[in-house]
Coordinates of C-alpha atoms in Angstrom, one line a residue:
Chain A
M1 CA 120.0 103.1 122.4
I2 CA 120.8 106.3 120.7
A3 CA 121.4 107.9 117.1
S4 CA 122.3 110.7 115.7
G5 CA 123.3 111.9 112.4
K6 CA 122.4 114.7 109.4
V7 CA 119.0 113.8 107.4
F8 CA 118.3 112.6 104.1
K9 CA 115.0 114.3 103.0
Y10 CA 112.2 112.5 100.8
G11 CA 108.3 112.8 99.8
D12 CA 105.8 110.7 100.3
N13 CA 105.4 107.3 99.6
I14 CA 108.9 106.4 97.8
D15 CA 108.9 102.9 96.8
T16 CA 111.0 100.4 96.6
D17 CA 111.8 100.6 92.9
V18 CA 113.8 103.3 93.9
I19 CA 115.0 102.7 97.3
I20 CA 116.6 99.9 95.2
P21 CA 116.1 99.2 91.4
A22 CA 115.0 95.0 90.7
R23 CA 118.1 95.4 88.0
Y24 CA 120.2 95.1 91.1
L25 CA 118.0 92.0 92.6
N26 CA 120.3 89.3 91.2
T27 CA 122.2 89.7 94.7
A28 CA 121.4 90.0 98.2
N29 CA 124.9 90.8 99.0
P30 CA 123.7 94.1 101.8
K31 CA 127.4 95.9 101.1
E32 CA 126.6 95.2 97.2
L33 CA 122.8 96.9 97.1
A34 CA 124.0 99.2 99.6
K35 CA 126.1 100.5 96.7
Y36 CA 123.2 101.3 94.8
C37 CA 120.7 102.6 97.5
M38 CA 118.2 105.2 96.1
E39 CA 119.8 104.9 92.8
D40 CA 116.9 105.9 90.7
I41 CA 115.8 109.0 93.2
D42 CA 118.8 111.0 94.5
K43 CA 121.5 110.0 92.9
S44 CA 124.1 112.0 95.4
F45 CA 123.1 109.2 98.5
V46 CA 125.2 107.2 98.2
D47 CA 128.7 109.2 98.0
K48 CA 126.7 111.8 100.7
V49 CA 125.3 109.3 103.1
R50 CA 127.7 108.6 106.3
E51 CA 127.5 106.3 109.4
G52 CA 124.7 107.3 111.6
D53 CA 122.6 109.6 109.2
V54 CA 119.0 109.4 109.1
I55 CA 115.7 109.1 106.5
V56 CA 112.5 111.1 106.6
A57 CA 110.1 110.8 104.9
G58 CA 106.4 111.3 103.9
K59 CA 103.1 108.8 104.0
N60 CA 103.7 105.3 102.8
F61 CA 107.2 104.9 102.9
G62 CA 108.4 101.4 101.4
C63 CA 105.5 100.7 99.1
G64 CA 104.9 98.9 96.4
S65 CA 107.5 95.1 96.5
S66 CA 108.0 93.4 99.0
R67 CA 112.1 93.1 98.7
E68 CA 113.4 92.9 102.0
H69 CA 116.6 94.1 99.9
A70 CA 115.1 97.8 100.4
P71 CA 115.6 98.0 104.8
I72 CA 118.6 95.7 103.8
A73 CA 119.8 98.5 101.9
I74 CA 118.8 101.1 103.9
K75 CA 120.2 99.5 106.9
A76 CA 123.9 98.7 105.0
S77 CA 124.3 102.3 104.0
G78 CA 124.8 103.3 106.9
I79 CA 121.6 104.6 108.1
S80 CA 120.7 104.5 111.6
C81 CA 117.2 105.2 111.8
V82 CA 114.1 105.8 109.4
I83 CA 111.3 108.2 110.3
A84 CA 108.3 109.2 108.0
S85 CA 104.5 110.0 108.4
S86 CA 103.5 106.6 107.3
Y87 CA 105.0 103.4 106.1
A88 CA 103.7 100.7 104.0
R89 CA 103.1 97.1 105.9
I90 CA 105.4 94.8 104.5
F91 CA 108.4 97.7 104.7
Y92 CA 107.1 97.7 108.4
R93 CA 107.5 93.9 109.1
N94 CA 110.9 93.7 107.1
S95 CA 112.2 95.9 109.3
F96 CA 111.7 95.5 111.7
N97 CA 112.5 91.6 111.2
I98 CA 116.2 92.3 109.9
G99 CA 116.7 95.0 112.2
L100 CA 116.5 98.5 110.6
P101 CA 115.4 101.0 113.5
I102 CA 112.0 102.9 112.2
M103 CA 109.7 105.5 113.5
E104 CA 106.6 107.0 112.8
S105 CA 105.8 110.6 113.9
E106 CA 103.8 113.1 111.6
E107 CA 105.5 115.6 113.5
A108 CA 109.1 115.2 112.4
S109 CA 108.3 113.7 109.5
E110 CA 107.0 117.4 108.8
K111 CA 109.1 119.9 110.7
I112 CA 112.9 118.1 109.5
E113 CA 114.3 119.6 107.2
L114 CA 117.2 118.4 104.4
N115 CA 121.3 118.1 106.6
D116 CA 119.4 119.1 109.3
D117 CA 121.1 117.0 112.4
V118 CA 118.5 114.7 114.8
S119 CA 118.7 112.6 117.2
I120 CA 116.8 109.6 118.1
N121 CA 116.3 107.7 121.2
F122 CA 114.6 104.0 120.6
E123 CA 113.9 103.4 124.2
T124 CA 111.7 106.7 124.7
G125 CA 110.4 107.3 121.2
E126 CA 112.4 111.6 121.2
I127 CA 113.4 112.5 118.5
H128 CA 115.7 115.9 119.0
N129 CA 116.0 118.0 115.9
L130 CA 119.5 119.5 116.7
T131 CA 119.8 122.1 114.5
K132 CA 116.5 123.8 114.7
N133 CA 116.3 122.6 119.0
E134 CA 113.1 121.0 118.4
L135 CA 111.8 117.9 120.2
Y136 CA 109.1 114.9 118.5
Q137 CA 107.6 112.3 120.0
A138 CA 107.4 108.9 117.8
Q139 CA 104.5 106.3 118.1
P140 CA 105.3 103.8 120.4
F141 CA 105.3 100.5 119.5
P142 CA 103.5 97.6 119.7
E143 CA 104.2 95.3 123.1
F144 CA 104.4 92.4 120.7
I145 CA 107.1 94.3 118.0
Q146 CA 108.6 95.6 121.0
K147 CA 109.3 91.9 122.0
I148 CA 110.4 90.8 118.2
I149 CA 113.0 94.5 118.5
E150 CA 114.7 93.5 122.0
A151 CA 115.6 89.6 120.4
G152 CA 117.5 91.2 117.6
G153 CA 114.8 90.6 114.9
L154 CA 112.7 87.8 113.6
V155 CA 115.6 85.7 113.5
G156 CA 116.9 85.8 117.1
Y157 CA 113.0 85.4 117.9
V158 CA 112.7 82.3 116.3
R159 CA 116.1 80.9 116.9
E160 CA 115.4 81.4 120.6
E161 CA 111.7 79.4 120.1
L162 CA 113.7 76.4 118.6
E163 CA 116.2 76.0 120.6
Chain B
M1 CA 80.3 92.5 116.7
G2 CA 80.6 90.5 113.8
M3 CA 84.0 89.4 112.0
T4 CA 85.4 90.0 108.4
M5 CA 85.5 87.4 106.3
T6 CA 89.0 88.0 106.4
Q7 CA 88.8 88.4 110.4
K8 CA 87.1 84.8 110.2
I9 CA 90.1 82.7 108.1
L10 CA 92.2 84.5 110.8
A11 CA 90.3 83.5 114.0
A12 CA 90.3 79.9 112.3
H13 CA 93.7 79.3 112.4
C14 CA 95.2 80.8 115.4
G15 CA 93.0 78.9 117.6
Q16 CA 90.5 81.6 118.9
E17 CA 86.6 81.5 118.6
T18 CA 87.3 85.4 117.4
V19 CA 89.5 88.4 116.7
K20 CA 89.6 92.1 116.8
A21 CA 91.3 94.3 114.6
G22 CA 94.5 95.5 115.7
E23 CA 95.1 92.0 117.6
F24 CA 98.2 90.2 116.9
V25 CA 98.5 86.8 116.4
E26 CA 100.3 84.2 115.3
I27 CA 98.3 81.8 112.5
D28 CA 98.7 78.2 111.3
L29 CA 99.6 78.4 107.9
D30 CA 98.2 76.5 104.6
M31 CA 101.0 77.6 101.8
V32 CA 104.3 79.5 101.9
L33 CA 105.9 80.9 99.0
G34 CA 109.2 81.9 98.0
N35 CA 110.2 83.3 94.6
D36 CA 114.1 83.0 92.6
I37 CA 115.0 86.5 94.5
T38 CA 113.2 86.4 97.3
T39 CA 114.2 82.8 98.3
P40 CA 118.1 82.8 98.5
V41 CA 117.8 85.6 101.1
A42 CA 115.2 83.7 102.7
I43 CA 117.5 80.6 103.1
R44 CA 120.0 82.9 104.4
E45 CA 117.9 83.9 107.5
F46 CA 116.7 80.0 107.3
D47 CA 120.2 78.6 108.6
K48 CA 120.8 81.5 110.7
M49 CA 117.1 80.5 112.7
G50 CA 119.7 77.4 113.1
A51 CA 116.7 75.7 111.8
K52 CA 117.0 72.2 110.5
K53 CA 113.9 71.3 109.0
V54 CA 111.2 72.7 106.9
F55 CA 107.3 72.8 108.9
D56 CA 105.7 71.1 106.1
K57 CA 107.7 69.7 103.0
E58 CA 104.6 69.6 101.4
K59 CA 103.1 73.3 101.9
I60 CA 105.7 75.3 100.4
A61 CA 106.1 76.6 97.3
I62 CA 109.3 77.9 95.2
V63 CA 108.9 79.4 91.2
L64 CA 111.7 80.4 89.5
D65 CA 109.2 82.8 87.5
H66 CA 111.8 86.7 87.9
F67 CA 115.0 86.1 86.6
S68 CA 114.2 82.7 84.4
P69 CA 114.8 81.2 82.3
N70 CA 118.5 83.1 83.9
K71 CA 119.1 86.9 82.7
D72 CA 122.3 86.9 83.6
I73 CA 125.3 84.8 85.7
K74 CA 124.2 86.2 89.1
S75 CA 120.8 85.3 88.6
A76 CA 121.8 81.8 87.7
E77 CA 123.4 81.5 90.9
Q78 CA 120.6 83.1 92.8
A79 CA 118.3 79.8 90.9
K80 CA 121.1 77.3 91.7
E81 CA 120.7 78.3 95.6
C82 CA 116.7 77.6 95.5
R83 CA 117.6 75.3 93.5
I84 CA 119.7 72.7 96.2
F85 CA 117.9 74.0 99.0
S86 CA 114.6 72.3 97.3
N87 CA 116.1 69.2 96.8
E88 CA 118.1 69.1 100.2
Y89 CA 114.5 69.7 102.0
K90 CA 112.4 67.8 99.7
I91 CA 109.9 70.8 98.7
K92 CA 106.9 69.3 97.1
H93 CA 106.1 72.3 95.0
F94 CA 109.1 73.6 94.0
Y95 CA 108.5 74.8 89.8
D96 CA 112.6 75.1 87.3
V97 CA 111.9 76.0 83.7
G98 CA 109.6 74.2 82.1
Q99 CA 107.2 73.7 84.9
M100 CA 107.4 77.4 85.7
G101 CA 104.6 80.0 85.9
I102 CA 104.2 83.2 86.5
E103 CA 103.4 82.2 90.6
H104 CA 100.7 83.9 91.5
A105 CA 98.8 82.8 88.0
L106 CA 100.6 79.1 88.7
L107 CA 99.7 78.2 92.0
P108 CA 95.8 78.4 91.8
E109 CA 95.9 76.9 88.3
K110 CA 97.9 73.5 90.2
G111 CA 95.6 73.8 92.7
I112 CA 98.3 74.7 95.7
V113 CA 96.4 77.2 96.7
V114 CA 92.5 76.9 97.1
A115 CA 89.3 79.0 99.1
G116 CA 90.1 79.0 102.9
D117 CA 93.4 78.8 102.8
T118 CA 96.2 81.3 104.6
V119 CA 99.0 82.0 102.5
I120 CA 101.9 83.9 102.7
G121 CA 104.7 85.0 100.0
A122 CA 107.7 86.9 99.8
D123 CA 106.3 88.5 97.0
S124 CA 104.0 91.3 97.4
H125 CA 101.2 90.2 95.1
T126 CA 101.1 87.3 97.1
C127 CA 97.5 88.7 97.8
T128 CA 95.9 87.2 94.5
Y129 CA 94.5 84.2 96.3
G130 CA 91.8 86.4 98.0
A131 CA 90.2 85.8 94.6
L132 CA 89.5 82.0 95.8
G133 CA 88.1 83.3 99.2
A134 CA 91.9 82.7 101.2
F135 CA 94.0 84.7 103.5
S136 CA 96.8 85.7 101.6
T137 CA 99.2 88.1 102.3
G138 CA 103.1 89.7 101.0
V139 CA 105.9 89.5 103.4
G140 CA 109.4 89.5 103.4
S141 CA 112.1 86.7 103.4
T142 CA 112.5 87.2 106.9
D143 CA 109.1 86.4 107.5
M144 CA 109.0 83.4 104.7
A145 CA 112.0 81.8 106.4
A146 CA 110.7 81.9 109.8
G147 CA 106.9 80.4 107.6
M148 CA 109.3 77.5 106.3
A149 CA 111.0 76.8 109.7
R150 CA 107.5 77.5 111.9
G151 CA 104.6 76.7 110.1
K152 CA 103.1 80.1 111.2
V153 CA 103.6 84.0 110.9
W154 CA 102.6 87.2 113.1
I155 CA 99.8 89.1 111.4
K156 CA 98.0 92.0 113.0
I157 CA 94.0 92.0 112.9
P158 CA 93.3 94.1 109.4
S159 CA 90.3 95.7 109.7
A160 CA 88.6 96.0 106.6
I161 CA 87.1 98.2 103.9
Q162 CA 83.7 97.1 101.7
V163 CA 83.7 97.5 98.2
R164 CA 80.0 96.5 97.6
L165 CA 79.5 96.1 93.2
T166 CA 76.7 96.1 91.5
G167 CA 74.9 96.0 87.8
K168 CA 77.9 94.0 84.7
P169 CA 80.8 95.7 82.5
S170 CA 80.0 96.6 79.7
S171 CA 82.0 95.7 76.4
Y172 CA 86.2 95.4 77.5
V173 CA 85.6 96.7 81.4
S174 CA 87.1 94.4 83.1
G175 CA 88.8 93.2 86.5
K176 CA 91.8 95.5 85.3
D177 CA 89.1 98.7 84.9
V178 CA 88.0 97.7 88.4
I179 CA 91.0 98.0 90.3
L180 CA 92.8 101.0 88.7
H181 CA 88.9 102.4 89.6
L182 CA 88.8 101.4 93.3
I183 CA 92.6 102.4 93.3
G184 CA 92.4 106.2 91.9
T185 CA 89.7 106.7 94.2
I186 CA 91.2 105.7 97.5
G187 CA 95.3 106.2 96.4
V188 CA 97.8 104.2 96.8
D189 CA 97.7 103.9 100.8
G190 CA 94.2 104.1 101.0
A191 CA 94.0 100.9 102.4
L192 CA 96.4 100.5 104.4
Y193 CA 96.9 97.3 106.5
K194 CA 93.2 96.6 106.6
S195 CA 91.4 94.4 103.9
L196 CA 89.7 94.7 101.0
E197 CA 86.5 93.1 100.5
F198 CA 84.8 93.0 97.7
T199 CA 80.9 92.1 97.8
G200 CA 77.9 92.3 96.6
E201 CA 75.3 91.6 93.5
G202 CA 78.4 92.3 90.5
V203 CA 80.7 90.0 92.2
S204 CA 78.5 87.2 90.2
A205 CA 79.5 89.4 86.6
L206 CA 83.0 88.9 87.1
T207 CA 85.1 86.2 86.1
M208 CA 87.4 84.1 87.6
D209 CA 90.5 85.8 86.2
D210 CA 89.1 89.4 86.3
R211 CA 88.9 88.6 90.3
F212 CA 92.5 87.6 90.0
T213 CA 93.5 90.9 88.3
I214 CA 91.3 92.7 91.1
V215 CA 92.5 91.2 93.7
N216 CA 96.3 91.2 92.7
M217 CA 96.5 95.0 92.9
V218 CA 95.0 95.1 96.3
I219 CA 98.1 96.0 97.4
E220 CA 98.5 98.9 95.0
A221 CA 96.9 100.9 97.7
G222 CA 98.5 99.6 100.5
A223 CA 95.9 96.7 101.4
K224 CA 96.7 93.5 103.7
N225 CA 95.1 91.3 101.7
G226 CA 91.9 91.5 99.5
V227 CA 89.2 88.9 99.5
F228 CA 86.1 87.5 97.6
P229 CA 83.3 85.4 98.7
V230 CA 83.3 81.9 97.3
D231 CA 80.5 81.4 95.0
N232 CA 79.7 78.5 91.6
K233 CA 82.0 80.4 89.9
T234 CA 85.4 79.9 92.0
I235 CA 84.3 76.2 93.5
S236 CA 83.8 75.1 89.7
Y237 CA 87.5 77.0 89.1
M238 CA 88.7 74.7 92.3
T239 CA 87.2 71.6 91.2
G240 CA 89.1 69.4 89.3
R241 CA 92.3 71.2 90.3
A242 CA 92.4 71.7 94.0
E243 CA 95.1 69.5 95.8
R244 CA 93.0 69.7 99.3
E245 CA 90.0 70.3 100.4
W246 CA 89.0 73.9 100.4
K247 CA 87.1 75.5 103.0
I248 CA 84.2 78.5 102.8
Y249 CA 84.2 81.2 105.3
E250 CA 81.7 84.1 104.9
A251 CA 81.8 87.3 106.9
D252 CA 79.2 87.6 109.5
R253 CA 76.1 89.6 108.3
D254 CA 77.2 92.5 111.4
A255 CA 80.4 92.4 110.4
E256 CA 82.0 95.4 111.1
Y257 CA 83.5 97.5 107.8
D258 CA 86.0 100.9 108.7
E259 CA 83.9 102.5 105.3
T260 CA 81.7 100.9 102.6
I261 CA 82.9 102.1 98.7
E262 CA 79.9 101.2 96.1
I263 CA 80.8 100.2 92.2
N264 CA 78.2 99.8 89.9
L265 CA 80.2 97.9 87.0
S266 CA 77.6 98.7 84.8
E267 CA 79.4 102.6 84.7
L268 CA 82.7 101.7 85.2
K269 CA 84.7 103.1 82.0
L270 CA 87.8 102.2 80.7
T271 CA 91.2 103.2 82.8
V272 CA 94.4 103.7 82.1
A273 CA 96.8 104.7 85.2
F274 CA 99.7 107.4 84.2
P275 CA 103.2 107.9 85.7
H276 CA 104.0 107.8 87.9
L277 CA 101.5 106.4 90.7
P278 CA 98.4 103.1 90.2
E279 CA 96.6 106.2 91.8
N280 CA 96.5 109.1 88.4
I281 CA 94.2 107.5 86.7
R282 CA 91.9 108.7 83.6
I283 CA 88.8 107.4 82.2
I284 CA 90.0 106.6 77.9
D285 CA 88.3 109.1 77.1
N286 CA 90.6 111.7 78.5
V287 CA 93.8 110.0 77.6
G288 CA 94.3 112.7 75.3
D289 CA 97.3 112.0 72.3
I290 CA 99.9 109.4 73.8
S291 CA 102.1 107.8 71.4
I292 CA 104.2 105.0 73.0
D293 CA 107.0 102.5 72.1
Q294 CA 106.0 99.2 73.7
V295 CA 103.1 97.5 74.9
V296 CA 103.7 94.8 77.5
I297 CA 100.5 92.3 77.7
G298 CA 101.9 89.9 80.8
S299 CA 102.1 89.7 84.3
C300 CA 100.2 88.0 88.1
T301 CA 98.2 90.7 87.2
N302 CA 97.3 90.1 83.2
G303 CA 99.2 87.1 81.6
R304 CA 95.8 85.1 82.5
I305 CA 94.0 82.8 79.3
D306 CA 91.1 85.5 79.6
D307 CA 93.6 88.4 79.1
M308 CA 95.4 86.7 76.0
R309 CA 91.5 85.7 74.3
V310 CA 90.7 89.4 74.7
A311 CA 94.2 90.6 72.8
A312 CA 93.9 88.1 70.6
E313 CA 90.3 89.1 69.4
I314 CA 91.7 92.9 68.7
L315 CA 94.6 91.9 67.1
K316 CA 93.5 89.6 64.5
G317 CA 93.8 89.8 61.4
K318 CA 95.8 93.6 62.2
K319 CA 99.0 94.6 62.2
V320 CA 101.6 95.9 65.0
H321 CA 102.3 99.3 64.4
K322 CA 106.0 99.8 62.6
S323 CA 107.3 101.7 65.9
V324 CA 105.5 100.1 68.5
R325 CA 107.5 96.5 71.0
A326 CA 104.7 94.2 71.6
I327 CA 105.4 92.1 74.2
I328 CA 103.1 88.7 75.1
I329 CA 104.2 87.2 78.0
P330 CA 101.4 83.4 79.0
A331 CA 101.3 83.9 82.5
T332 CA 102.0 79.6 82.5
Q333 CA 102.9 76.4 80.6
E334 CA 99.3 76.3 80.7
I335 CA 97.7 78.8 79.6
Y336 CA 101.0 78.8 76.5
L337 CA 99.7 75.4 75.1
Q338 CA 96.0 77.2 75.5
C339 CA 97.2 80.0 73.4
I340 CA 98.7 77.7 71.0
R341 CA 95.4 75.0 70.6
E342 CA 93.1 78.2 70.9
G343 CA 95.3 79.6 67.4
L344 CA 96.2 82.8 69.6
T345 CA 99.8 82.4 69.1
E346 CA 99.4 82.5 65.2
I347 CA 96.8 85.5 66.1
F348 CA 99.9 87.9 67.7
I349 CA 102.6 86.5 65.8
E350 CA 101.0 87.3 62.2
A351 CA 100.2 90.6 63.7
G352 CA 104.5 91.0 64.6
A353 CA 104.5 90.5 68.1
I354 CA 106.6 88.2 69.8
V355 CA 105.4 85.8 72.4
S356 CA 107.3 85.3 75.6
T357 CA 108.0 81.7 77.4
P358 CA 106.9 82.8 80.9
T359 CA 108.5 85.2 83.3
C360 CA 107.9 88.0 85.6
G361 CA 111.0 89.9 83.1
P362 CA 109.5 93.0 81.8
C363 CA 107.2 94.2 85.1
L364 CA 110.0 95.0 87.7
G365 CA 112.6 96.3 84.5
G366 CA 114.3 93.0 85.1
Y367 CA 114.8 91.6 81.4
M368 CA 112.6 91.2 78.2
G369 CA 111.8 94.8 77.2
I370 CA 114.1 97.2 79.5
L371 CA 112.4 101.0 78.0
A372 CA 115.2 103.5 77.1
A373 CA 114.9 107.1 78.6
G374 CA 111.5 108.4 77.0
E375 CA 110.5 105.4 75.9
R376 CA 106.5 105.0 76.9
V377 CA 105.0 101.6 77.7
V378 CA 101.0 100.4 77.4
S379 CA 102.1 97.7 80.3
T380 CA 99.3 95.6 82.0
T381 CA 101.3 95.0 84.8
N382 CA 100.8 96.9 88.1
R383 CA 103.3 99.5 88.8
N384 CA 104.4 102.3 87.3
F385 CA 106.5 103.8 89.5
V386 CA 109.9 105.8 88.7
G387 CA 112.5 103.2 86.6
R388 CA 110.2 99.9 87.7
M389 CA 110.6 99.2 83.6
G390 CA 113.5 100.7 82.9
H391 CA 115.3 104.0 82.9
T392 CA 114.1 106.6 85.0
A393 CA 112.8 109.4 82.6
S394 CA 110.3 106.1 80.7
E395 CA 107.0 106.2 80.8
I396 CA 104.8 103.8 82.3
Y397 CA 100.9 104.1 81.7
L398 CA 98.8 100.9 83.3
A399 CA 96.5 99.4 81.8
S400 CA 94.0 96.4 80.4
P401 CA 94.7 94.0 77.8
A402 CA 91.9 95.5 75.5
I403 CA 93.2 99.0 75.5
A404 CA 96.8 97.6 75.0
A405 CA 96.4 95.5 72.0
A406 CA 94.4 98.4 70.6
S407 CA 97.4 101.0 71.4
A408 CA 99.8 97.8 70.1
I409 CA 97.9 98.2 67.0
T410 CA 97.8 102.3 66.5
G411 CA 100.5 103.2 68.3
K412 CA 99.6 106.1 70.9
I413 CA 97.0 104.7 73.6
S414 CA 93.9 103.4 72.0
N415 CA 89.9 102.6 73.2
P416 CA 89.4 99.5 71.6
L417 CA 85.7 100.0 72.0
I418 CA 86.3 103.3 69.1
K419 CA 89.8 101.6 67.1
E420 CA 87.9 100.5 63.9
K421 CA 88.6 103.9 62.3
Q422 CA 92.0 104.8 64.0
I423 CA 93.2 101.5 63.2
D424 CA 91.9 100.9 59.6
D425 CA 94.6 104.2 59.2
S426 CA 97.5 103.0 60.8
Q427 CA 97.3 99.9 59.3
R428 CA 97.5 102.5 55.7

């Protein structure tokens, strides 16, 4: 599977409180949550984001609260993939569990800039920067996580087991 | 090569003799936890998984604490979903208004989690129970759903950083200062994916409430879990509360740690974390002149009886500064009642503070003390991210209940040790 889109670029330690502030956690509706995605760090995000766009950030992306509402809001806003140099562990789990594609690459995180066009191959982990004509390689996923991805997230994985 | 305390607990829960850092395993769970924000999402995923029953109705806890008593219609609907689910599946540990408290203060208090347990919770501060010598970690709602259905969770075995404690803390220095100092030392991702294992003779100098505060905030350094060894204080805390038998695990003598950090508690100073990350610490002497608008004393980090007692000791016979709103939130009904019985509530109210029913409310910017643009709070909570407690242009200073109480009196961030003159001046 290949995703491609324009880049929204953020820094280090993007926490789940800015991804989706707690004042909106009185609902779990993905479309509703998407309306406020990134509001506390980038008010223009929801107006500018288009289906397929990509978030690129620095280290420790998704730190803080365990709210699954964070990857849900990002996914529902149309973002096709998040690329960061590292992830907070709960956000990392949550993303695989709900089926938000994420990639880990220090080089991509450093070199990709705001508004660059990128295309990502989920099978090979290759990230192609179309604007700069550069190629970066993301970290491969551990085999166990690959199984969850193949089952379409943890829901699919558990459903197969329960059947 | 020996195993860490965390690895020993995990090995025993996945039916293996040994485990190695980096290995993926599925562990059996002793408790699965959710709250009024994360459980509704979990219920939906639980249904999508096709689950027809929960793995064990006695090993699930659902606590309505974040927006409870409900702050608006939408949060009331979410609480209702939790109530219906809990009734339908006969969840034994369902806590609604009247019985509920802040989840991570409530579960240890009720003896629902004990030493040696494995616990996951759809709340990042689930790591708190490491203070009892359990493995516990925060997960998302889908993991909670899978945990409720199967009684298992997938885990990557963590490596560990050893935090060796020596000495005894001086006056007013508490668990909050220990953990802020540690986060300041290693950074907000300094323990990413790892365990923080606290060891050393200094452990015995810390109260159980200090230990809960410390392990509660290991997530603020990115850790998967934190853990204290089980000693006499742990056993005396669990005695009379524990619902189940506990099991004591110890790290092997030749356990391998990624690194060892030494903290001499005797040298530790009162510490404040400045906006907007918990790693931005300064010792109280270097804080400077910072006026404040609000003080919050409470939360899963610092809403326990030790915290209430130290706040009352400092506020006794004094008045909260006229430009400060002081909000005090005992974390559970039992702590609330204890405050009343010990006369602490009277001290708080006479000082001009308010005392709220248990709730997570202000800590995550939910309700019960939201900040306007430009306002500053000294808060005993755990996160000072942009907009966490209100407007994105507000500022959160994280500190202990002692600093928070002294600051409530003076109207600026203050050292409780040199409070006398400042406080007397502010009372004029």
